[in-house]
Coordinates of C-alpha atoms in Angstrom, one line a residue:
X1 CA 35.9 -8.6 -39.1
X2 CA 38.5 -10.8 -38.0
X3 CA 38.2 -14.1 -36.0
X4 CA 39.1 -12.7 -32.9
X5 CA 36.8 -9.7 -32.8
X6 CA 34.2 -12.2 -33.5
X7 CA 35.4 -14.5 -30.7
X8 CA 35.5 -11.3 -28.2
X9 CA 32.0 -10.0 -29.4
X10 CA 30.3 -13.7 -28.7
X11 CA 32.8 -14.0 -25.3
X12 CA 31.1 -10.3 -24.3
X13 CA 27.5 -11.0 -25.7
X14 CA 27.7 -13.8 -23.4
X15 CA 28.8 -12.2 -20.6
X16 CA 26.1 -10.1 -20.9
X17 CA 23.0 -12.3 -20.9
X18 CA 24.8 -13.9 -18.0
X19 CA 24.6 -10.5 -16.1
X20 CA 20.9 -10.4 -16.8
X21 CA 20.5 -13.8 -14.5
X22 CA 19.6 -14.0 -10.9
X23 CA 18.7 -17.5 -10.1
X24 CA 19.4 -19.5 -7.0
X25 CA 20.7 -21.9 -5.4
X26 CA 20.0 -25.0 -2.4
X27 CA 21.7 -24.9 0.7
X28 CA 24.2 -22.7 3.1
X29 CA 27.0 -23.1 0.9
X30 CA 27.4 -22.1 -2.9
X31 CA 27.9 -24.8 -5.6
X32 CA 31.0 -24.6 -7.6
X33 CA 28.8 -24.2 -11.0
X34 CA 27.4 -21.3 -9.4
X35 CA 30.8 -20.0 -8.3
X36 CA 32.1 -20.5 -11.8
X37 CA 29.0 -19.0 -13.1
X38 CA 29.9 -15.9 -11.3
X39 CA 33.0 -15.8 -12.8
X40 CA 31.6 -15.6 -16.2
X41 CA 29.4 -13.0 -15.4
X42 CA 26.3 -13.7 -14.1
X43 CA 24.5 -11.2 -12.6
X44 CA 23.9 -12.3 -9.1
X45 CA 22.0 -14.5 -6.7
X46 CA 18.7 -14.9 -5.4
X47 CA 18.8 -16.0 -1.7
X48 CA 16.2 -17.6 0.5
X49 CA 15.6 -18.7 3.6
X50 CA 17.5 -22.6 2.8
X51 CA 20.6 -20.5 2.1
X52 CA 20.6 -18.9 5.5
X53 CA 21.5 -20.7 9.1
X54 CA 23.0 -17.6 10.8
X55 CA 23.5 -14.3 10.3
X56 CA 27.9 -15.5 10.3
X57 CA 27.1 -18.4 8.3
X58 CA 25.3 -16.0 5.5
X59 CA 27.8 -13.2 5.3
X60 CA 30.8 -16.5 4.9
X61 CA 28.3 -17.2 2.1
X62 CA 28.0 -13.7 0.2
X63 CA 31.7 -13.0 0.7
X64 CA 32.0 -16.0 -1.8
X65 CA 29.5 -14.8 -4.1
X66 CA 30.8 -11.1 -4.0
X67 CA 34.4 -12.6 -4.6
X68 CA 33.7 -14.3 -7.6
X69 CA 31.9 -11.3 -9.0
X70 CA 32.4 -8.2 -7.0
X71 CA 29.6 -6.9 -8.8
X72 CA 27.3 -9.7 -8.2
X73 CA 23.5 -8.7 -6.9
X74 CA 23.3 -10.8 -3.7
X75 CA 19.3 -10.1 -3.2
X76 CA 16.9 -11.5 -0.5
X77 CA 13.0 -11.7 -0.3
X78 CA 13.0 -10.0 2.9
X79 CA 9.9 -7.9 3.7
X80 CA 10.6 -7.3 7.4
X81 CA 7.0 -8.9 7.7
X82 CA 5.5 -12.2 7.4
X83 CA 8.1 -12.9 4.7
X84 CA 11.1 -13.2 6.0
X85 CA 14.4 -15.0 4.6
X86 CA 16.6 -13.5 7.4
X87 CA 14.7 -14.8 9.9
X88 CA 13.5 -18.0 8.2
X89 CA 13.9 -20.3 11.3
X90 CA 12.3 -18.3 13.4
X91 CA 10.3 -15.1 12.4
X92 CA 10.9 -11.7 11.8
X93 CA 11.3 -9.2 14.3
X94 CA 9.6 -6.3 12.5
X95 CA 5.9 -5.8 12.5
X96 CA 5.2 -5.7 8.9
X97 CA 3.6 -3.3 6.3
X98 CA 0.2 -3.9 7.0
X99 CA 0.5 -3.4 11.3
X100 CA 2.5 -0.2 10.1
X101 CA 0.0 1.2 8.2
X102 CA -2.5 0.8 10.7
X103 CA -0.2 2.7 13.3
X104 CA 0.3 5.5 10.3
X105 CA 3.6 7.0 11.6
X106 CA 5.8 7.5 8.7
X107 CA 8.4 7.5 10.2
X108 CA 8.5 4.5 12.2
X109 CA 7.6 3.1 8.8
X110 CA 11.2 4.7 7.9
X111 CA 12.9 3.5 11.1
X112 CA 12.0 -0.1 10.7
X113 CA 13.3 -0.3 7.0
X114 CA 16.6 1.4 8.1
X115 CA 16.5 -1.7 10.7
X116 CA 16.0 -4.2 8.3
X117 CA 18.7 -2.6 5.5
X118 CA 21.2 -2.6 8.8
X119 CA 21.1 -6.4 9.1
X120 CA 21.5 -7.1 5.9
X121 CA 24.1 -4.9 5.3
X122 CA 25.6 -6.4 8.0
X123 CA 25.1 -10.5 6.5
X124 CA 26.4 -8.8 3.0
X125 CA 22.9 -8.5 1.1
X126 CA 23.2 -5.5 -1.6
X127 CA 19.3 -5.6 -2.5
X128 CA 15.9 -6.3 -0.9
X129 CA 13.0 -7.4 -2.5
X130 CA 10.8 -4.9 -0.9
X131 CA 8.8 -2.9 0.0
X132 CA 5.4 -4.7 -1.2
X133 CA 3.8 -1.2 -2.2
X134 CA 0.4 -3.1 -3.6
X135 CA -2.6 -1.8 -2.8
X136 CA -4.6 -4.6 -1.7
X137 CA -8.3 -4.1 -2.5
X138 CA -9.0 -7.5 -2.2
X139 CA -9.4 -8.7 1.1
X140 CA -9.4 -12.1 -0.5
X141 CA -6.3 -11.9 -2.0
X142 CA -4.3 -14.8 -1.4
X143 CA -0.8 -13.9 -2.1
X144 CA -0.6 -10.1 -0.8
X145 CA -3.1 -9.6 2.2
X146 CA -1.0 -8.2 5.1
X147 CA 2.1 -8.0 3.1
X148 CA 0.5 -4.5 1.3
X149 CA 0.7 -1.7 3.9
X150 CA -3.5 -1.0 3.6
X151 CA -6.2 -0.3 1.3
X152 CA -5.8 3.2 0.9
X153 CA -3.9 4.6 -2.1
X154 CA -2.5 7.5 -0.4
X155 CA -1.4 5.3 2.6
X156 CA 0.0 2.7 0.9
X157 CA 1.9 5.6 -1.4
X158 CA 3.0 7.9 2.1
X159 CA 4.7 4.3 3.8
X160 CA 6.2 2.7 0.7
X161 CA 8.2 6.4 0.3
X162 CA 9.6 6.1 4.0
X163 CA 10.2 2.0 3.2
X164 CA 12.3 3.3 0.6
X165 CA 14.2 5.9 1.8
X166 CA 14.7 4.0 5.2
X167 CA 16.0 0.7 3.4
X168 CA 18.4 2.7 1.1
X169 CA 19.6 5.2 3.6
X170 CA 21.9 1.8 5.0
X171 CA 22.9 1.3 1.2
X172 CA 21.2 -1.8 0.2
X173 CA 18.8 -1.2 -2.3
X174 CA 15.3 -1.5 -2.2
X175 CA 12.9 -3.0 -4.8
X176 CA 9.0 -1.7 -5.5
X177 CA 6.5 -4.8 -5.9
X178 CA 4.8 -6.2 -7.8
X179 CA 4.7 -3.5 -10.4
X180 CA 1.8 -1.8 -11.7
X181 CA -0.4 -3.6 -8.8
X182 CA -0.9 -6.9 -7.7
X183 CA -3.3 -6.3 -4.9
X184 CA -6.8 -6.6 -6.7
X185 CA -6.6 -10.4 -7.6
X186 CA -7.7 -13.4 -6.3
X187 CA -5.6 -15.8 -7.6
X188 CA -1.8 -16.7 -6.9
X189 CA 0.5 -16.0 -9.8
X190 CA 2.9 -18.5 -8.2
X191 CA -0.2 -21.0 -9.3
X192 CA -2.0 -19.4 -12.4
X193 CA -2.4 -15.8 -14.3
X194 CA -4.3 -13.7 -12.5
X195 CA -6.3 -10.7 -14.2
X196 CA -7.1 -7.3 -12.8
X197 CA -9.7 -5.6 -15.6
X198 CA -10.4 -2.8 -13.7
X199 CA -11.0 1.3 -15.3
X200 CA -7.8 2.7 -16.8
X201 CA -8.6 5.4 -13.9
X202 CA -8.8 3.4 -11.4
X203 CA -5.6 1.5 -12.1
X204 CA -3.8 4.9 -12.5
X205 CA -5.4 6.6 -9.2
X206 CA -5.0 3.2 -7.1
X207 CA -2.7 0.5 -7.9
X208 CA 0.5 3.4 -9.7
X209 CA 0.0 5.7 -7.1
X210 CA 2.7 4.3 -4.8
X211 CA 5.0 2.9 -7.4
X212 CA 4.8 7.0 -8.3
X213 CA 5.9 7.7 -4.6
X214 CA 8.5 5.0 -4.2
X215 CA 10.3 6.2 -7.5
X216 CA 10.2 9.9 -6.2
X217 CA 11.9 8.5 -3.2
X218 CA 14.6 6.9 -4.9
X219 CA 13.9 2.7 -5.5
X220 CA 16.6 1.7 -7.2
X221 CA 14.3 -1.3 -8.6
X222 CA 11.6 -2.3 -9.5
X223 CA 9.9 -5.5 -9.5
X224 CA 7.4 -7.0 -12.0
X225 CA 4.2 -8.9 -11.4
X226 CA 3.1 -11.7 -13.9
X227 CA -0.5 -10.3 -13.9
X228 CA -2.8 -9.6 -16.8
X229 CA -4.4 -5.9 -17.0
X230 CA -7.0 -6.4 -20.5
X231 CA -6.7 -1.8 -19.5
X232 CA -3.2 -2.1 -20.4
X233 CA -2.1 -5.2 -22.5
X234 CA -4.9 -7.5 -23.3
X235 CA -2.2 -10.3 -24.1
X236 CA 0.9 -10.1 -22.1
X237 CA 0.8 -10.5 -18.8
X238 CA 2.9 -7.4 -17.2
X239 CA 6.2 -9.2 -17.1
X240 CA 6.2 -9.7 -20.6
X241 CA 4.5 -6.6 -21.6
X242 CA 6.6 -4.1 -23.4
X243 CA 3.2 -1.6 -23.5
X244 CA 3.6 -2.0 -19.1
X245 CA 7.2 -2.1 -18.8
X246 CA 8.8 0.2 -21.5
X247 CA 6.1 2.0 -22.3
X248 CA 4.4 2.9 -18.9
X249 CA 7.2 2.5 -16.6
X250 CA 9.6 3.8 -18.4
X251 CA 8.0 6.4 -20.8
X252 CA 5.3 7.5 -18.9
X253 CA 6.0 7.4 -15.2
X254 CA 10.2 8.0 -16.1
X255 CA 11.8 5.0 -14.0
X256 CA 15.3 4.8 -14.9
X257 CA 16.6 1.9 -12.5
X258 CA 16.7 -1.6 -12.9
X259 CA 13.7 -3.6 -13.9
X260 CA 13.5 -7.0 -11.9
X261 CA 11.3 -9.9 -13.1
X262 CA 9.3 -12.0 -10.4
X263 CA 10.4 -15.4 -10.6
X264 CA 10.2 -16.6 -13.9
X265 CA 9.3 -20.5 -12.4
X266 CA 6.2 -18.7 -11.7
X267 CA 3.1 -20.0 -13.5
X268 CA 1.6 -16.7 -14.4
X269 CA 5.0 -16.0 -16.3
X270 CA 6.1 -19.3 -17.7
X271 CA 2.7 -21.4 -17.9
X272 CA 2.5 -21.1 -21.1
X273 CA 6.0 -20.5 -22.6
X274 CA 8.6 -22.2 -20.5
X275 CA 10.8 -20.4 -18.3
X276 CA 13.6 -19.9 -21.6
X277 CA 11.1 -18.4 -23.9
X278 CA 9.6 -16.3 -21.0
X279 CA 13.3 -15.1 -20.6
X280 CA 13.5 -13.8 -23.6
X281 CA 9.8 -12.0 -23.2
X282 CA 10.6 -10.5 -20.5
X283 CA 14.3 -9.1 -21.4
X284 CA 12.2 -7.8 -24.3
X285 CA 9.2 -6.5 -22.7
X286 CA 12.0 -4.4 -20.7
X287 CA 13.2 -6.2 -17.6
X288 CA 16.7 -6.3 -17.2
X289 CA 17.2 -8.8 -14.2
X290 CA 15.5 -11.7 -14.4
X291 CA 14.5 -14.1 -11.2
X292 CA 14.9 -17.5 -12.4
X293 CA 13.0 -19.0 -9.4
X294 CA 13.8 -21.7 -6.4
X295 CA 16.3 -24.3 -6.8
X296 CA 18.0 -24.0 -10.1
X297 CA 21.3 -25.8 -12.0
X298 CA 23.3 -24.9 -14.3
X299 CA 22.1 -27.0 -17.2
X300 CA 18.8 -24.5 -16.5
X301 CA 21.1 -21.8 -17.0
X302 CA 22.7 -23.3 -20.3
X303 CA 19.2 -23.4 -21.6
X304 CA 18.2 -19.7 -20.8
X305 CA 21.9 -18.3 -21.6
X306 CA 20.7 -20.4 -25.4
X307 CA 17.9 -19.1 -25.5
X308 CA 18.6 -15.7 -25.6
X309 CA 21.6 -15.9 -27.6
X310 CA 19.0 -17.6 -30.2
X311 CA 16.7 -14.6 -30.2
X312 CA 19.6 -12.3 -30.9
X313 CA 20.9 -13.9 -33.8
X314 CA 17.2 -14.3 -35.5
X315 CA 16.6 -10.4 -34.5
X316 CA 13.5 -11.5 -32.2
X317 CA 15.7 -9.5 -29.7
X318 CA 17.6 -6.9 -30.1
X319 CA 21.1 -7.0 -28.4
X320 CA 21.5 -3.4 -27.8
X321 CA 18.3 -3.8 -25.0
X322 CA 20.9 -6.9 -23.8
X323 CA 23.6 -5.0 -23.2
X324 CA 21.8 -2.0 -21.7
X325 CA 20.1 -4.7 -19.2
X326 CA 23.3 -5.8 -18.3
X327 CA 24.8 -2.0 -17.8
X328 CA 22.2 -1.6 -15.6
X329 CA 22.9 -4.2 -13.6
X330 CA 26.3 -4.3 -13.2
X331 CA 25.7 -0.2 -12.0
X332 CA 23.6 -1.8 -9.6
X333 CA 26.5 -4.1 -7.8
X334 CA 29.0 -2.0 -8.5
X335 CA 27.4 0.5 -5.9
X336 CA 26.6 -2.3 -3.2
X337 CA 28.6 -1.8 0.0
X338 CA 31.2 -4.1 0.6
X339 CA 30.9 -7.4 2.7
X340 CA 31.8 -6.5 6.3
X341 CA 35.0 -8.2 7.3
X342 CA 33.6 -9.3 10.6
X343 CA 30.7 -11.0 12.4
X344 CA 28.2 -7.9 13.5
X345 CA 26.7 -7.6 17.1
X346 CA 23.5 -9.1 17.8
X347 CA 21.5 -6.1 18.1
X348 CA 22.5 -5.3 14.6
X349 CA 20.7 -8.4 13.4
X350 CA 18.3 -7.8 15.7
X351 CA 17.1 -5.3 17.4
X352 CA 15.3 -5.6 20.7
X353 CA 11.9 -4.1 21.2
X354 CA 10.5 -3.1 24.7
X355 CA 6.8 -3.2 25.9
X356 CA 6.2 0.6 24.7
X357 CA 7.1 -0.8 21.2
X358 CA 4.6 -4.3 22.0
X359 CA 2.2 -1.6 23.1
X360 CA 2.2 0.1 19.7
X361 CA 1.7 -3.0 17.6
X362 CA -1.2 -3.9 20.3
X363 CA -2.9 -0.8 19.5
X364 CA -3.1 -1.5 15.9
X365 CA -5.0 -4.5 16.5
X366 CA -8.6 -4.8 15.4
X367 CA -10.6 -5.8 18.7
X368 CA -14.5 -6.4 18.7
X369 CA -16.6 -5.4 21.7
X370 CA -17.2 -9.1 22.2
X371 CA -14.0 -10.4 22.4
X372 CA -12.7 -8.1 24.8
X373 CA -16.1 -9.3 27.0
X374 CA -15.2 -12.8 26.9
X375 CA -11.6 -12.5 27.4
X376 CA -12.2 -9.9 30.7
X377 CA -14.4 -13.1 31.9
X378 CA -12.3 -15.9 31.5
X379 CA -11.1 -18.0 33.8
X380 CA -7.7 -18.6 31.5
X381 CA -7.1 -19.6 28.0
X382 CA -7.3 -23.5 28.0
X383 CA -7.5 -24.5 24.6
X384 CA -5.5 -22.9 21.5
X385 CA -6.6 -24.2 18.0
X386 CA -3.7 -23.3 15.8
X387 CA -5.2 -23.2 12.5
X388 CA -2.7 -24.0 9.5
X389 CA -3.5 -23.4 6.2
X390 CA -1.2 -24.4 3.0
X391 CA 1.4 -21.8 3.4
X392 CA 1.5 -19.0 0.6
X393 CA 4.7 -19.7 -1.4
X394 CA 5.9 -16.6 -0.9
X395 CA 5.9 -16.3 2.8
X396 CA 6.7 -20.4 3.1
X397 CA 7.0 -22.2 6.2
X398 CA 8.7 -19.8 8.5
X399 CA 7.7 -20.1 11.9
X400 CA 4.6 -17.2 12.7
X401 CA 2.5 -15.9 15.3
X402 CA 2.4 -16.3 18.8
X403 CA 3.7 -20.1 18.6
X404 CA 7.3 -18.3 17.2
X405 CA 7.4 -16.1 20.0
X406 CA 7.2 -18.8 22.2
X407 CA 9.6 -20.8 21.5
X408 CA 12.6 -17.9 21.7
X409 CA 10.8 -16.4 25.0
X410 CA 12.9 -16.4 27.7
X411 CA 9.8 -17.0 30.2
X412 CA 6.9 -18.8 29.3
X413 CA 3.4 -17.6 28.7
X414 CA -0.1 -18.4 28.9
X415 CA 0.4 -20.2 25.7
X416 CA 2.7 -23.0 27.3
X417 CA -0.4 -23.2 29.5
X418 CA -2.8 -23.8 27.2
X419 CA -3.3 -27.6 25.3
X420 CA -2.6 -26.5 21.5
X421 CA -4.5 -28.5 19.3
X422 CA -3.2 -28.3 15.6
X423 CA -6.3 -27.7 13.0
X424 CA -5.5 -28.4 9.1
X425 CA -8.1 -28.8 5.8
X426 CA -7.2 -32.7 6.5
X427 CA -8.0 -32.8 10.2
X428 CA -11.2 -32.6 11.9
X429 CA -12.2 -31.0 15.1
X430 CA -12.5 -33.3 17.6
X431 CA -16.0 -32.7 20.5
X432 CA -15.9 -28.4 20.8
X433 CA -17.8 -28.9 24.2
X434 CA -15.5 -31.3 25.1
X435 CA -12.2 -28.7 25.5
X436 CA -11.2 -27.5 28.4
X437 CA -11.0 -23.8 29.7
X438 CA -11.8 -21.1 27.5
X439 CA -10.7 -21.5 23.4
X440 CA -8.6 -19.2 21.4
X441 CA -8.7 -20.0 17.5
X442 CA -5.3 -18.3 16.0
X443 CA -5.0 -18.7 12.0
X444 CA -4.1 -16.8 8.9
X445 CA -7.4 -15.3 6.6
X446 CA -9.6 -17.7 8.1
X447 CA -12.7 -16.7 6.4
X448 CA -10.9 -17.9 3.2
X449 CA -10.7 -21.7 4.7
X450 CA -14.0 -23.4 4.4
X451 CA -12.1 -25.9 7.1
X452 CA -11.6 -22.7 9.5
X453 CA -15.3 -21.4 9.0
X454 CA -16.6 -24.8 9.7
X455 CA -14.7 -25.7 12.9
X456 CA -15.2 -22.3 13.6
X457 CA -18.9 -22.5 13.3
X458 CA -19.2 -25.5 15.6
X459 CA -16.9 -24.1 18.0
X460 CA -19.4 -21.0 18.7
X461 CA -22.4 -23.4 18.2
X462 CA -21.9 -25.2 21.9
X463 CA -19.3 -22.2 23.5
X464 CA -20.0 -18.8 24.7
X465 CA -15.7 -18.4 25.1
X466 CA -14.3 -18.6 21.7
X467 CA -12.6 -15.8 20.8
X468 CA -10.7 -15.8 17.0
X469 CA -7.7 -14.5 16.0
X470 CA -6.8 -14.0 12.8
X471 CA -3.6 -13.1 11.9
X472 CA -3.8 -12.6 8.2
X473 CA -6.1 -9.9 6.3
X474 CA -10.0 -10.2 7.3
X475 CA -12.7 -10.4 5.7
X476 CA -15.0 -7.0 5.3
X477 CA -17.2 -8.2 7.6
X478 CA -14.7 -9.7 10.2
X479 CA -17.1 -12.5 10.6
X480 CA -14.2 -15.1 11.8
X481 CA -11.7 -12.2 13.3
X482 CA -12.7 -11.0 16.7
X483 CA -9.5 -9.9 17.5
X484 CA -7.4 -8.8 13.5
X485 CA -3.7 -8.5 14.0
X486 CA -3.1 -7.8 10.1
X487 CA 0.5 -9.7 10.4
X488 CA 2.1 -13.1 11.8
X489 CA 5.5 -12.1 12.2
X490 CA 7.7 -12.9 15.5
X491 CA 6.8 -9.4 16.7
X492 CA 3.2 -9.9 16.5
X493 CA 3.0 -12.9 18.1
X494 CA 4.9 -11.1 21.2
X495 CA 2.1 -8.6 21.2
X496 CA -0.9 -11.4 20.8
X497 CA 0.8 -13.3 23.8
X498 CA 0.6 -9.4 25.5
X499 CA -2.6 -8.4 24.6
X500 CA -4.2 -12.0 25.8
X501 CA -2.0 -10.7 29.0
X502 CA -3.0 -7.6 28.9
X503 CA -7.1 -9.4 28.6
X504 CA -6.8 -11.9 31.5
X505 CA -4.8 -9.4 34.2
X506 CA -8.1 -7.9 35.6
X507 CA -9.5 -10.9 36.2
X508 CA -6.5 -12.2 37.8
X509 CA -5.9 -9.1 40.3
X510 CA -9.5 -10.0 41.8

């Protein structure tokens, strides 16, 4: 072989662990490393909601990226729920998976997705990372909860088919999480390994029921979870499990698209190894796109791309699997639609909703007798204890609830009425008898705060006018949610500021 062929194989070998790479990046603008990276080959970018200050500003952006690499993946965490990228600064304006599987309607399931796939088409995004099709049988799960569309396999299975199909009917491509099920845990895997060690039936009839359904309807990815299933691979947690990824996902239930890895920065993936060992695990195990994480450089890069190339030359990893990743990505871009030339109309971002629409998300609320009786008694909503727990990694810091409607209404509420008083695990509650008016408590899971139950318990210890709102997933026994929303986005909050309308209008026509 001569010494060119040599230097053409090694030029194309690297090229192709490049295109297995999605890591990302800080700010509105990309970083000339990452620009040069592009160039070389790597496979795309991993946006978040620091990367985005307008809709104009982020298709500028990907128009860079996709010039570079006109095959680059430009993907986005963007769930069309609580987490939101798009809508970062100020909430989404969809309703979420769980609120849509409460109303059960398929196909407004379908409609929304289409929504969602229109603006980002329209900001030059070529893949979503949704829909979250986990099952979530945990009502204490702390990193899935409303994100999941319900409890029920066959639910769960019917709306993650429409999710799909809507998404990818606008061309950008959808991606299946957190394969084979992430919704019966109760720890983060952004903060530890997680294990679900459940019946081999079970898993099959509950958690791969709607990965089955979104691969019939089409998902062009999939993405991994960094869970441990003893049922399945007693050693490996899924990311880095060939038995789970080649064997079951491939073999078994036939998916032929493009594995993704959750973020590698992830403790549940990298804990142990380090994110340039758990590289190579996972480009083993079978994924072919691997999430890098928040934040990374290119010396980061240097060490995975070394990494790899390291395995491949001791045989730890064969290069053919490299090289089919990296087909199977570069498919993937290849097929994006192209970066629109020109800024797209507001209602293509976002689209508006009317009260029938506010109406529907009402009616999938969760409302106890007794709430409805103290709210139809009130004499108006003085007090508001926003509760605010450390914000789940995934969803971050984006605005939520009522308190982001209110701040893009064009009228203001009861709520710009009301005093809010802000509640956290390192604030205390100041004299309950002492507030004024009647009290709403609005918060995520509150049962799973010991700070929430606690103010919570004093509140309805001295008051007969609490009334809680929780607008996360509740507890079984809805102890701390007199009124469940099951979702905080932007939308949401519009209906909790019109169903606390909707409560206090008898009282004020007397």
């Amino acid at each position: 072989m001569s010494a060119a062929t040599q230097t053409g194989d090694a030029v194309a070998l690297h090229r192709d662990i490049l295109t297995t790479l999605l890591p990302a990046f800080v700010g509105p603008v990309a970083p000339e490393w990452v620009l040069a990276r592009l160039r070389a080959g790597l496979g795309g970018i991993c946006l978040f909601g620091e990367n985005v200050v307008d809709p104009e500003q982020l298709r500028a952006l990907n128009a860079s990226l996709r010039e570079a690499n006109p095959e680059a993946v430009i993907a986005i965490d963007e769930e069309g729920g609580d987490v939101t990228r798009l809508f970062y600064d100020r909430g989404a304006p969809f309703p979420g998976n769980a609120v849509l599987g409460r109303i059960d309607e398929p196909e407004l399931t379908r409609r929304v997705a289409a929504e969602v796939g229109r603006a980002l088409a329209a900001t030059g995004c070529t893949v979503t990372f949704g829909p979250d099709v986990d099952v979530n049988a945990n009502p204490d799960n702390p990193v899935i909860g409303v994100r999941s569309f319900g409890a029920d396999p066959a639910l769960v299975s019917r709306h993650s088919a429409a999710w799909v199909e809507g998404l990818q009917q606008t061309g950008i491509a959808a991606s299946a999480k957190h394969f084979p099920g992430h919704g019966d845990t109760a720890t983060d895997s952004h903060l530890a390994l997680p294990v679900v060690d459940v019946p081999l039936a079970t898993l099959r009839d509950r958690e791969l029921a709607p990965f089955e359904a979104a691969i019939a309807a089409g998902t062009r990815t999939i993405m991994t979870s960094h869970i441990l299933i003893p049922q399945l691979d007693a050693e490996n947690p899924a990311t880095l499990s060939p038995r789970i990824l080649h064997g079951l996902l491939r073999g078994e239930l036939g998916f032929e698209g493009v594995i993704v890895s959750d973020a590698l920065d992830m403790k549940g993936a990298s804990g142990v190894h380090g994110i340039p060992e758990a590289a190579v695990r996972a480009l083993a195990a079978g994924c072919d796109l691997l999430c890098i994480g928040a934040d990374n450089t290119d010396a980061q890069i240097s060490e995975i791309v070394d990494a790899v190339a390291q395995a491949i030359a001791s045989g730890r990893l064969p290069v053919d699997r490299v090289r089919d990743a990296a087909a199977r990505v570069r498919a993937l871009g290849a097929t994006a639609p192209a970066v629109p030339e020109g800024p797209a109309a507001p209602d293509v971002i976002e689209p508006a909703h009317d009260d029938e629409e506010i109406a529907r998300v009402v009616g999938a609320f969760e409302v106890s007798d007794d709430a409805s009786e103290r709210l139809s008694r009130t004499s108006g909503i003085g007090t508001v204890i926003r509760v605010d727990t450390v914000a789940n990694i995934a969803i971050g810091v984006a605005p939520w609830g009522p308190f982001a409607a209110e701040a893009v209404a064009e009228r203001p509420s009861w709520l710009s009425r009301a005093e809010i008083v802000p509640l956290d695990e390192g604030s205390g509650l100041a004299d309950p008898a002492a507030l004024s008016g009647s009290v709403l408590v609005v918060g995520k899971d509150l049962h799973r705060h010991a700070f929430a139950r606690a103010a919570i318990d004093a509140l309805r210890a001295v008051r007969d006018d609490v009334v809680t709102i929780d607008m996360g997933w509740p507890s079984h026994d809805r102890a701390y949610a007199d009124v469940a929303t099951f979702g905080a986005s932007r939308l949401v909050g519009d209906a909790v500021l019109a169903f606390v309308d909707g409560a206090l209008a008898p009282l004020a026509a007397r």
